[in-house]
Tab-separated table of C-alpha atoms in Angstrom:
chain	number	residue	atom	x	y	z
O	1	MET	CA	0.000	0.000	0.000
O	2	ALA	CA	1.838	3.091	-1.184
O	3	LEU	CA	0.347	6.534	-0.757
O	4	GLN	CA	0.858	9.744	-2.657
O	5	ARG	CA	0.528	12.946	-0.639
O	6	PRO	CA	-0.062	16.479	-1.869
O	7	ALA	CA	2.395	19.320	-1.554
O	8	ALA	CA	2.055	21.564	1.428
O	9	GLN	CA	2.945	24.992	2.602
O	10	GLY	CA	6.137	24.186	4.440
O	11	ALA	CA	7.918	27.192	5.823
O	12	VAL	CA	5.431	29.994	5.278
O	13	GLU	CA	3.089	30.812	8.126
O	14	GLU	CA	-0.252	32.459	7.548
O	15	GLU	CA	-0.963	35.841	9.037
O	16	ASP	CA	-3.492	34.454	11.462
O	17	GLY	CA	-0.912	32.199	13.075
O	18	GLU	CA	-2.367	28.992	11.697
O	19	GLY	CA	0.020	28.066	8.933
O	20	GLY	CA	-0.272	25.365	6.370
O	21	GLY	CA	1.652	23.008	8.607
O	22	GLY	CA	3.632	19.958	7.894
O	23	GLY	CA	2.966	17.325	5.374
O	24	GLY	CA	4.302	16.647	2.044
O	25	GLY	CA	4.024	14.894	-1.158
O	26	GLY	CA	4.914	15.080	-4.704
O	27	GLY	CA	2.014	17.328	-5.446
O	28	PRO	CA	2.023	20.129	-7.936
O	29	SER	CA	2.558	23.075	-5.625
O	30	GLY	CA	4.174	26.042	-7.249
O	31	PRO	CA	7.935	26.376	-6.853
O	32	PRO	CA	9.538	29.602	-5.640
O	33	GLY	CA	9.410	32.509	-8.033
O	34	GLY	CA	11.952	32.265	-10.824
O	35	PHE	CA	12.877	28.659	-10.091
O	36	THR	CA	12.109	25.894	-12.595
O	37	PRO	CA	12.512	22.224	-11.651
O	38	PRO	CA	15.061	20.449	-13.871
O	39	GLU	CA	12.445	17.942	-15.153
O	40	GLY	CA	15.055	15.196	-15.306
O	41	GLY	CA	18.803	14.919	-15.023
O	42	PHE	CA	19.706	13.944	-11.465
O	43	GLY	CA	15.961	13.757	-10.825
O	44	TRP	CA	15.856	10.341	-12.465
O	45	VAL	CA	18.360	9.087	-9.881
O	46	VAL	CA	15.984	10.402	-7.220
O	47	VAL	CA	13.121	8.548	-8.914
O	48	LEU	CA	15.156	5.327	-8.764
O	49	ALA	CA	15.901	5.855	-5.071
O	50	ALA	CA	12.238	6.636	-4.334
O	51	THR	CA	11.182	3.504	-6.206
O	52	TRP	CA	13.512	1.363	-4.106
O	53	CYS	CA	12.234	3.035	-0.927
O	54	ASN	CA	8.533	2.591	-1.700
O	55	GLY	CA	8.983	-0.882	-3.124
O	56	SER	CA	11.124	-2.324	-0.358
O	57	ILE	CA	9.066	-0.856	2.494
O	58	PHE	CA	5.599	-1.753	1.268
O	59	GLY	CA	6.830	-4.939	-0.404
O	60	ILE	CA	7.943	-6.203	3.006
O	61	HIS	CA	4.813	-5.023	4.815
O	62	ASN	CA	2.414	-6.376	2.181
O	63	SER	CA	4.293	-9.698	2.144
O	64	PHE	CA	3.965	-10.177	5.881
O	65	GLY	CA	1.631	-13.091	5.192
O	66	MET	CA	4.748	-15.124	4.387
O	67	LEU	CA	6.520	-13.999	7.568
O	68	TYR	CA	3.305	-14.717	9.487
O	69	VAL	CA	3.520	-18.401	8.560
O	70	LEU	CA	7.231	-18.549	9.452
O	71	LEU	CA	6.586	-16.877	12.804
O	72	GLN	CA	3.909	-19.425	13.633
O	73	GLU	CA	6.107	-22.339	12.604
O	74	GLU	CA	8.856	-21.016	14.852
O	75	ALA	CA	6.463	-20.502	17.764
O	76	GLY	CA	4.915	-23.929	17.164
O	77	ASP	CA	8.060	-25.705	18.346
O	78	GLY	CA	6.913	-25.316	21.963
O	79	PRO	CA	3.539	-25.944	23.644
O	80	ARG	CA	0.554	-24.998	21.529
O	81	ASP	CA	-0.764	-21.544	22.410
O	82	PRO	CA	-4.540	-21.280	21.838
O	83	ALA	CA	-4.166	-17.550	21.090
O	84	LEU	CA	-1.200	-17.936	18.728
O	85	GLU	CA	-2.974	-16.476	15.678
O	86	PHE	CA	-4.023	-13.408	17.654
O	87	LYS	CA	-0.580	-12.797	19.163
O	88	THR	CA	1.312	-13.340	15.906
O	89	ALA	CA	-0.937	-10.966	13.971
O	90	TRP	CA	0.083	-8.071	16.235
O	91	VAL	CA	3.643	-8.166	14.883
O	92	GLY	CA	2.662	-7.208	11.332
O	93	SER	CA	-0.284	-5.030	12.368
O	94	LEU	CA	1.883	-2.820	14.539
O	95	GLY	CA	4.379	-2.448	11.704
O	96	MET	CA	1.768	-1.303	9.197
O	97	GLY	CA	-0.127	0.787	11.711
O	98	MET	CA	2.952	2.726	12.811
O	99	ILE	CA	3.507	3.911	9.228
O	100	PHE	CA	0.224	5.777	9.358
O	101	PHE	CA	0.333	6.704	13.035
O	102	CYS	CA	3.646	8.540	12.597
O	103	SER	CA	2.536	10.311	9.432
O	104	PRO	CA	1.649	13.727	10.954
O	105	ILE	CA	4.912	13.763	12.920
O	106	VAL	CA	6.995	12.787	9.899
O	107	SER	CA	5.494	15.716	8.005
O	108	ILE	CA	6.882	18.126	10.595
O	109	PHE	CA	10.337	16.529	10.558
O	110	THR	CA	10.389	16.673	6.758
O	111	ASP	CA	9.658	20.394	6.826
O	112	ARG	CA	12.090	21.182	9.636
O	113	ILE	CA	15.175	19.071	8.851
O	114	GLY	CA	14.640	18.146	5.207
O	115	CYS	CA	13.911	15.101	3.081
O	116	ARG	CA	17.444	13.724	3.050
O	117	THR	CA	18.030	13.700	6.815
O	118	THR	CA	14.524	12.455	7.616
O	119	ALA	CA	14.622	9.629	5.063
O	120	ALA	CA	18.137	8.466	5.942
O	121	SER	CA	17.328	8.473	9.661
O	122	GLY	CA	14.125	6.532	9.056
O	123	ALA	CA	15.895	3.939	6.912
O	124	ALA	CA	18.517	3.496	9.647
O	125	ILE	CA	15.809	2.935	12.278
O	126	ALA	CA	14.031	0.459	9.978
O	127	PHE	CA	17.327	-1.385	9.404
O	128	ILE	CA	17.916	-1.658	13.163
O	129	GLY	CA	14.365	-2.947	13.659
O	130	LEU	CA	14.606	-5.707	11.063
O	131	PHE	CA	18.166	-6.706	11.957
O	132	SER	CA	17.419	-6.914	15.684
O	133	SER	CA	14.316	-9.022	14.949
O	134	SER	CA	16.645	-11.812	13.846
O	135	PHE	CA	18.175	-12.168	17.317
O	136	THR	CA	15.017	-13.074	19.208
O	137	LYS	CA	12.237	-15.646	19.036
O	138	SER	CA	9.922	-13.786	21.371
O	139	LEU	CA	6.789	-12.341	19.808
O	140	GLU	CA	6.672	-9.681	22.529
O	141	VAL	CA	10.167	-8.458	21.643
O	142	ARG	CA	9.285	-8.443	17.955
O	143	TYR	CA	6.314	-6.233	18.740
O	144	PHE	CA	8.958	-3.604	19.459
O	145	THR	CA	11.690	-4.480	16.960
O	146	TYR	CA	9.494	-5.215	13.926
O	147	GLY	CA	6.270	-3.452	14.888
O	148	VAL	CA	7.526	-0.215	16.448
O	149	LEU	CA	11.083	0.253	15.167
O	150	PHE	CA	10.593	-1.050	11.637
O	151	GLY	CA	7.143	0.545	11.386
O	152	CYS	CA	8.284	3.994	12.567
O	153	GLY	CA	11.432	3.838	10.459
O	154	SER	CA	9.372	2.926	7.417
O	155	SER	CA	7.179	5.983	7.923
O	156	PHE	CA	10.138	8.343	8.268
O	157	ALA	CA	11.839	6.852	5.192
O	158	PHE	CA	8.740	6.618	2.994
O	159	GLN	CA	7.112	10.055	3.113
O	160	PRO	CA	10.201	12.116	2.138
O	161	SER	CA	10.627	9.876	-0.916
O	162	LEU	CA	7.364	11.290	-2.282
O	163	VAL	CA	8.007	14.855	-1.155
O	164	ILE	CA	11.357	15.089	-2.945
O	165	LEU	CA	9.861	14.298	-6.348
O	166	GLY	CA	8.218	17.722	-6.379
O	167	HIS	CA	11.656	19.323	-6.115
O	168	TYR	CA	12.825	17.828	-9.423
O	169	PHE	CA	9.633	17.601	-11.483
O	170	LYS	CA	6.619	19.741	-12.245
O	171	ARG	CA	5.563	19.101	-15.827
O	172	ARG	CA	6.688	15.461	-15.588
O	173	LEU	CA	5.595	14.939	-11.990
O	174	GLY	CA	2.826	12.565	-13.023
O	175	LEU	CA	5.307	10.477	-14.986
O	176	ALA	CA	7.737	10.392	-12.066
O	177	ASN	CA	5.011	9.315	-9.631
O	178	GLY	CA	3.835	6.704	-12.106
O	179	LEU	CA	7.321	5.243	-12.447
O	180	VAL	CA	7.728	5.091	-8.677
O	181	THR	CA	4.330	3.418	-8.312
O	182	ALA	CA	4.905	0.898	-11.091
O	183	GLY	CA	8.424	0.105	-9.952
O	184	SER	CA	7.427	-0.371	-6.326
O	185	CYS	CA	4.733	-2.854	-7.361
O	186	LEU	CA	7.471	-5.075	-8.778
O	187	PHE	CA	8.768	-5.462	-5.225
O	188	SER	CA	5.301	-6.467	-4.007
O	189	MET	CA	5.207	-9.123	-6.710
O	190	GLY	CA	8.754	-10.435	-6.211
O	191	LEU	CA	9.193	-10.394	-2.423
O	192	PRO	CA	6.583	-13.122	-1.660
O	193	PHE	CA	8.489	-15.548	-3.871
O	194	LEU	CA	11.801	-14.460	-2.327
O	195	LEU	CA	10.456	-14.962	1.193
O	196	LYS	CA	9.109	-18.387	0.303
O	197	THR	CA	12.483	-19.460	-1.092
O	198	ILE	CA	14.810	-18.112	1.588
O	199	GLY	CA	12.380	-18.744	4.448
O	200	GLN	CA	12.478	-22.460	3.813
O	201	SER	CA	16.200	-22.658	3.102
O	202	ILE	CA	17.850	-20.332	5.662
O	203	GLY	CA	15.176	-19.900	8.336
O	204	LEU	CA	13.329	-16.925	9.797
O	205	ALA	CA	16.258	-15.308	11.623
O	206	HIS	CA	18.426	-15.079	8.512
O	207	THR	CA	15.375	-13.997	6.504
O	208	PHE	CA	15.072	-10.912	8.716
O	209	GLN	CA	18.742	-10.202	8.108
O	210	VAL	CA	18.267	-10.420	4.341
O	211	LEU	CA	15.318	-8.030	4.537
O	212	SER	CA	17.345	-5.613	6.648
O	213	ALA	CA	19.788	-5.366	3.739
O	214	PHE	CA	17.042	-3.622	1.734
O	215	MET	CA	16.900	-0.914	4.404
O	216	LEU	CA	20.686	-0.683	4.540
O	217	VAL	CA	20.735	0.097	0.819
O	218	GLN	CA	17.972	2.657	1.359
O	219	ILE	CA	20.121	4.584	3.863
O	220	PHE	CA	22.609	5.377	1.111
O	221	LEU	CA	19.942	5.959	-1.547
O	222	SER	CA	18.295	8.522	0.728
O	223	LEU	CA	21.413	10.662	0.446
O	224	THR	CA	20.316	11.462	-3.115
O	225	PHE	CA	17.259	13.367	-1.771
O	226	ARG	CA	18.968	16.724	-2.269
O	227	PRO	CA	16.575	19.708	-2.037
O	228	MET	CA	16.454	21.877	-5.145
O	229	PHE	CA	14.373	24.858	-4.047
O	230	PRO	CA	16.348	27.808	-2.653
O	231	SER	CA	15.526	28.868	0.862
O	232	THR	CA	13.505	32.041	1.345
O	233	SER	CA	14.336	32.363	5.017
O	234	ASP	CA	15.852	35.646	6.138
O	235	PRO	CA	18.642	35.647	8.751
O	236	HIS	CA	16.949	38.622	10.392
O	237	ASP	CA	13.937	36.381	11.018
O	238	VAL	CA	16.106	34.099	13.140
O	239	GLU	CA	17.337	37.041	15.181
O	240	HIS	CA	13.766	38.220	15.570
O	241	VAL	CA	12.787	34.866	17.030
O	242	LYS	CA	15.717	34.959	19.440
O	243	LEU	CA	14.854	38.466	20.576
O	244	ASP	CA	11.163	37.740	20.799
O	245	SER	CA	9.910	39.053	24.124
O	246	ARG	CA	7.188	36.439	24.319
O	247	SER	CA	7.601	33.653	26.854
O	248	TRP	CA	8.689	30.210	25.693
O	249	ARG	CA	5.201	28.941	26.453
O	250	HIS	CA	3.641	31.381	24.011
O	251	GLN	CA	6.237	30.471	21.384
O	252	CYS	CA	5.590	26.752	21.876
O	253	ALA	CA	1.850	27.340	21.650
O	254	SER	CA	2.345	29.291	18.424
O	255	GLN	CA	4.396	26.470	16.911
O	256	MET	CA	1.820	23.897	18.004
O	257	ARG	CA	-0.939	25.894	16.316
O	258	LYS	CA	1.193	26.107	13.190
O	259	TYR	CA	1.968	22.410	12.870
O	260	PHE	CA	-1.111	20.879	14.488
O	261	ASN	CA	-3.816	23.024	12.964
O	262	MET	CA	-7.165	21.347	13.609
O	263	LYS	CA	-9.119	23.661	11.325
O	264	VAL	CA	-9.835	20.867	8.834
O	265	PHE	CA	-12.070	19.132	11.367
O	266	ARG	CA	-14.426	22.096	11.300
O	267	LYS	CA	-15.575	20.921	7.872
O	268	LYS	CA	-18.392	18.437	8.256
O	269	SER	CA	-17.746	16.780	4.896
O	270	TYR	CA	-14.106	16.136	5.847
O	271	ARG	CA	-15.088	14.650	9.223
O	272	ILE	CA	-17.495	12.238	7.560
O	273	TRP	CA	-14.960	11.328	4.861
O	274	ALA	CA	-12.221	10.665	7.433
O	275	PHE	CA	-14.603	8.585	9.571
O	276	GLY	CA	-15.679	6.553	6.543
O	277	ILE	CA	-12.102	5.833	5.464
O	278	ALA	CA	-11.023	4.911	9.002
O	279	THR	CA	-13.996	2.561	9.325
O	280	ALA	CA	-13.356	0.881	5.983
O	281	VAL	CA	-9.688	0.076	6.607
O	282	LEU	CA	-10.494	-2.001	9.696
O	283	GLY	CA	-10.652	-4.995	7.380
O	284	TYR	CA	-8.189	-3.757	4.746
O	285	PHE	CA	-4.998	-5.505	5.941
O	286	VAL	CA	-6.674	-8.803	6.900
O	287	PRO	CA	-6.248	-10.524	3.475
O	288	TYR	CA	-2.604	-9.452	3.212
O	289	MET	CA	-1.816	-11.106	6.539
O	290	HIS	CA	-4.078	-14.157	6.758
O	291	LEU	CA	-4.670	-15.337	3.178
O	292	VAL	CA	-1.442	-17.342	2.929
O	293	LYS	CA	-2.232	-19.289	6.100
O	294	TYR	CA	-5.859	-19.689	5.000
O	295	VAL	CA	-4.817	-21.211	1.679
O	296	GLN	CA	-2.534	-23.650	3.473
O	297	GLU	CA	-5.263	-24.753	5.880
O	298	GLU	CA	-8.198	-24.795	3.467
O	299	PHE	CA	-6.607	-26.167	0.290
O	300	LYS	CA	-3.384	-27.756	1.637
O	301	GLU	CA	-1.435	-25.573	-0.820
O	302	THR	CA	1.731	-25.215	1.227
O	303	ASP	CA	3.872	-24.318	-1.808
O	304	LYS	CA	1.493	-21.925	-3.592
O	305	GLY	CA	0.331	-19.568	-0.858
O	306	TRP	CA	2.746	-16.857	-1.998
O	307	ILE	CA	0.886	-16.606	-5.320
O	308	VAL	CA	-2.096	-14.842	-3.695
O	309	LEU	CA	0.167	-11.984	-2.575
O	310	VAL	CA	1.706	-11.727	-6.035
O	311	CYS	CA	-1.761	-11.457	-7.580
O	312	MET	CA	-2.791	-8.655	-5.218
O	313	GLY	CA	0.478	-6.811	-5.773
O	314	ALA	CA	0.222	-7.008	-9.561
O	315	THR	CA	-3.345	-5.758	-9.892
O	316	SER	CA	-2.780	-3.123	-7.196
O	317	GLY	CA	-0.162	-1.627	-9.505
O	318	VAL	CA	-2.623	-1.697	-12.382
O	319	GLY	CA	-5.228	0.025	-10.203
O	320	ARG	CA	-2.825	2.786	-9.167
O	321	LEU	CA	-1.742	3.466	-12.739
O	322	THR	CA	-5.272	3.588	-14.139
O	323	SER	CA	-7.159	5.306	-11.316
O	324	GLY	CA	-5.205	8.552	-11.731
O	325	PRO	CA	-6.311	9.231	-15.326
O	326	ILE	CA	-9.803	7.965	-14.537
O	327	GLY	CA	-10.044	10.328	-11.569
O	328	ASP	CA	-8.968	13.240	-13.762
O	329	LEU	CA	-11.955	12.558	-16.026
O	330	ILE	CA	-14.429	12.709	-13.136
O	331	HIS	CA	-15.506	16.241	-12.238
O	332	GLY	CA	-15.029	17.619	-8.734
O	333	LEU	CA	-15.905	15.576	-5.685
O	334	ASN	CA	-17.795	13.017	-7.755
O	335	LYS	CA	-14.521	11.076	-7.903
O	336	ILE	CA	-15.273	9.975	-4.351
O	337	TYR	CA	-17.760	7.532	-5.851
O	338	LEU	CA	-14.748	5.672	-7.240
O	339	GLN	CA	-13.657	5.144	-3.647
O	340	VAL	CA	-17.185	4.104	-2.701
O	341	ALA	CA	-17.239	1.472	-5.444
O	342	SER	CA	-13.803	0.148	-4.522
O	343	PHE	CA	-14.666	-0.192	-0.817
O	344	ILE	CA	-17.993	-1.893	-1.443
O	345	LEU	CA	-16.394	-4.280	-3.926
O	346	LEU	CA	-13.536	-4.943	-1.505
O	347	GLY	CA	-16.014	-5.843	1.235
O	348	VAL	CA	-17.956	-8.196	-1.012
O	349	LEU	CA	-14.758	-9.866	-2.215
O	350	CYS	CA	-13.538	-10.484	1.342
O	351	MET	CA	-16.831	-12.214	2.103
O	352	MET	CA	-16.492	-14.320	-1.059
O	353	ILE	CA	-13.172	-15.846	0.036
O	354	PRO	CA	-14.748	-18.481	2.346
O	355	GLN	CA	-17.180	-19.378	-0.483
O	356	CYS	CA	-14.366	-20.367	-2.849
O	357	ARG	CA	-14.107	-24.144	-3.122
O	358	GLU	CA	-11.013	-24.208	-5.352
O	359	PHE	CA	-7.644	-22.491	-5.088
O	360	TRP	CA	-8.049	-20.797	-8.453
O	361	GLY	CA	-11.210	-19.131	-7.178
O	362	VAL	CA	-9.220	-17.473	-4.377
O	363	LEU	CA	-6.703	-16.257	-6.971
O	364	VAL	CA	-9.474	-14.585	-8.980
O	365	VAL	CA	-10.758	-12.869	-5.844
O	366	CYS	CA	-7.218	-11.704	-5.032
O	367	LEU	CA	-6.837	-10.134	-8.472
O	368	PHE	CA	-9.869	-7.930	-7.844
O	369	LEU	CA	-8.818	-7.236	-4.243
O	370	GLY	CA	-5.556	-5.755	-5.488
O	371	LEU	CA	-7.409	-3.666	-8.046
O	372	CYS	CA	-9.638	-2.192	-5.330
O	373	ASP	CA	-6.569	-1.405	-3.241
O	374	GLY	CA	-4.972	0.558	-6.055
O	375	LEU	CA	-8.166	2.431	-6.859
O	376	PHE	CA	-8.974	3.861	-3.441
O	377	ILE	CA	-5.380	4.712	-2.475
O	378	THR	CA	-4.403	6.812	-5.490
O	379	ILE	CA	-7.342	9.212	-5.478
O	380	MET	CA	-7.090	9.973	-1.753
O	381	ALA	CA	-5.043	13.152	-2.264
O	382	PRO	CA	-7.246	14.619	-5.059
O	383	ILE	CA	-10.315	14.102	-2.883
O	384	ALA	CA	-8.632	15.919	0.005
O	385	PHE	CA	-7.962	18.900	-2.291
O	386	GLU	CA	-11.639	18.974	-3.266
O	387	LEU	CA	-12.851	18.794	0.339
O	388	VAL	CA	-10.597	21.270	2.155
O	389	GLY	CA	-8.781	23.187	-0.592
O	390	PRO	CA	-5.053	23.382	-1.314
O	391	MET	CA	-4.135	25.363	1.808
O	392	GLN	CA	-5.182	22.554	4.153
O	393	ALA	CA	-4.908	19.479	1.920
O	394	SER	CA	-1.591	18.305	3.331
O	395	GLN	CA	-2.804	18.424	6.922
O	396	ALA	CA	-6.048	16.754	5.917
O	397	ILE	CA	-4.083	13.821	4.483
O	398	GLY	CA	-1.766	13.705	7.497
O	399	TYR	CA	-4.614	13.553	9.995
O	400	LEU	CA	-6.438	10.990	7.866
O	401	LEU	CA	-3.426	8.672	7.822
O	402	GLY	CA	-3.142	9.058	11.582
O	403	LEU	CA	-6.813	8.118	12.013
O	404	MET	CA	-6.332	5.089	9.764
O	405	ALA	CA	-3.575	3.730	12.004
O	406	ILE	CA	-5.766	2.426	14.828
O	407	PRO	CA	-8.331	0.404	12.812
O	408	MET	CA	-5.680	-0.850	10.393
O	409	THR	CA	-3.632	-2.084	13.344
O	410	ALA	CA	-6.588	-3.692	15.097
O	411	GLY	CA	-8.119	-5.530	12.115
O	412	PRO	CA	-5.700	-8.463	11.620
O	413	PRO	CA	-5.427	-9.341	15.351
O	414	ILE	CA	-9.222	-9.389	15.608
O	415	ALA	CA	-9.329	-11.728	12.609
O	416	GLY	CA	-6.667	-13.893	14.256
O	417	LEU	CA	-8.705	-13.986	17.470
O	418	LEU	CA	-11.753	-15.155	15.513
O	419	ARG	CA	-9.587	-17.894	13.964
O	420	ASP	CA	-8.433	-18.999	17.424
O	421	CYS	CA	-12.014	-19.050	18.749
O	422	PHE	CA	-13.782	-20.824	15.860
O	423	GLY	CA	-10.997	-22.965	14.435
O	424	ASN	CA	-11.093	-21.557	10.880
O	425	TYR	CA	-10.846	-18.292	8.994
O	426	HIS	CA	-14.396	-18.175	7.615
O	427	LEU	CA	-15.822	-15.774	10.195
O	428	ALA	CA	-12.599	-13.752	10.094
O	429	PHE	CA	-13.041	-12.949	6.390
O	430	TYR	CA	-16.748	-12.235	6.867
O	431	PHE	CA	-15.705	-9.788	9.575
O	432	ALA	CA	-13.126	-8.225	7.234
O	433	GLY	CA	-15.833	-7.565	4.639
O	434	VAL	CA	-18.216	-5.623	6.888
O	435	PRO	CA	-16.149	-2.449	7.605
O	436	PRO	CA	-15.459	-1.662	3.899
O	437	LEU	CA	-19.174	-1.980	3.162
O	438	VAL	CA	-20.084	0.354	6.029
O	439	GLY	CA	-17.302	2.790	5.138
O	440	GLY	CA	-18.341	2.846	1.486
O	441	LEU	CA	-21.930	3.685	2.385
O	442	VAL	CA	-20.754	6.495	4.683
O	443	LEU	CA	-18.568	7.957	1.922
O	444	ALA	CA	-21.493	7.988	-0.480
O	445	VAL	CA	-23.160	10.840	1.439
O	446	VAL	CA	-20.062	13.077	1.467
O	447	PRO	CA	-20.598	14.683	-1.999
O	448	VAL	CA	-24.201	15.499	-1.116
O	449	ILE	CA	-23.235	17.204	2.152
O	450	HIS	CA	-20.317	19.022	0.503
O	451	ARG	CA	-22.456	20.417	-2.329
O	452	ARG	CA	-25.107	21.544	0.142
O	453	LYS	CA	-22.454	23.371	2.150
O	454	LEU	CA	-21.048	25.059	-0.964
O	455	ARG	CA	-24.476	26.267	-2.026
O	456	LYS	CA	-25.040	27.736	1.424
O	457	GLN	CA	-21.683	29.532	1.315
O	458	GLN	CA	-22.424	30.912	-2.139
O	459	ARG	CA	-25.720	32.326	-0.965
O	460	GLU	CA	-24.078	33.969	2.049
O	461	SER	CA	-20.830	35.237	0.555
O	462	GLY	CA	-21.513	35.508	-3.144
O	463	LYS	CA	-20.183	33.443	-6.000
O	464	ASP	CA	-17.374	35.841	-6.899
O	465	LYS	CA	-15.836	35.701	-3.446
O	466	MET	CA	-15.907	31.931	-3.497
O	467	LEU	CA	-14.053	31.863	-6.802
O	468	VAL	CA	-11.324	34.132	-5.424
O	469	LEU	CA	-10.847	31.945	-2.366
O	470	GLU	CA	-10.473	28.844	-4.494
O	471	THR	CA	-7.548	30.338	-6.403
O	472	VAL	CA	-5.306	30.733	-3.321
O	473	MET	CA	-2.111	28.765	-3.799
O	474	ASN	CA	-0.679	26.411	-1.200
O	475	GLY	CA	2.398	28.480	-0.346
O	476	GLU	CA	5.563	29.160	-2.287
O	477	LEU	CA	7.661	26.242	-1.068
O	478	LEU	CA	7.267	22.513	-1.198
O	479	PRO	CA	8.126	20.959	2.162
O	480	GLY	CA	11.456	19.287	2.711
O	481	SER	CA	13.597	22.311	1.781
O	482	PRO	CA	14.545	23.863	5.126
O	483	ALA	CA	17.204	26.465	5.693
O	484	VAL	CA	19.564	23.847	7.150
O	485	GLU	CA	19.831	22.125	3.764
O	486	ALA	CA	19.399	25.095	1.435
O	487	HIS	CA	23.125	25.693	1.088
O	488	ILE	CA	23.850	22.114	-0.025
């Protein structure tokens, strides 16, 4: 699951003290006056590094179903634990959940210390998490090493890789994002087979060490994330801050208002959209984690379980590549109905998994599951722009990812608990199908509420004023280009 985030106002604070805040992405925010992105050159090296970053991080997380089986085999050497499925699921769930939970914080770090430092530090933390996971057999310890360390490191390494693309591309930004998306999907298709091969031959501990090598490479690739936009900060501004007569409490409060602006939650349509997305993803990660084990138990396909993850990874790439152009053809907020369709279809498909009587039937379901994944992820940022406007789009995405963390983390362990209680995965996949259906129905009312609100504002303020407000740009700088890196 790879996300694309919009550009944000990074260093410029609004006059009312509630600046655009952190967040980032490879969105099309305007560069500083007089500066033109190179549209290539060294930018293609950055694209390659971003592809490796996105592919390795989400390839490992989306392939956790293979590690899930290896973890259970390792834990099965001792006395049988009746809650083994539930406990094992927390390892992968924490890892995926921490990516989203840390998202608002990573946005601030990206703005303050830059893409290169943030990404390299995150890759180093992720490397430590995976490498240290190879030296323990305790699930509780791996909650910290894999779940917390690797998950947090992944978040800090991943987001700057999307932000930096906006520093090198404007006219070709769509192409650059497409290449990163398509390239990263190759990892999601290849890693399940790699994990199957090395997991059986060298064991789980050495498998973690091999995976940590991907993060070690990413540390050095992150050094290519060199900011291109010149800094607009004035040295006199720094002196002004130092000489500010306000107390440190007032200064801290001002910074908190700047980076944790909650204004987006005043919009009813955004609150409903965020609630619908957070509800739907409760069952999102369940197939990625439990399908491999389900195939082994239900169809005795011990050597073919990895194929289901390859199918989802392949069609997810197709969905990401096609949903962008399709979304561009859909006017305004009506593109949210594409998300509605993908969530409802995803819920129905999850419920169809226990009805499949042959292995090939599960493969067909997985092909469509991956397609739904690609569809709803890619259009998340454009919908945020439609709901809250460009000035607050980055924060809207950041808060949304943070809200997604809790249900996405809780879903797979709940499914594992249902497996422990009932002895099979049937009820677990029925459970996984309900939240996307509910979330899809909630999202369906968002365009209606949003249009009603716009009509009310037009009656009160006048159509001309509304048009002027919609033309406000999202600041002059993309995030990730702080003063500390501007001279490099």
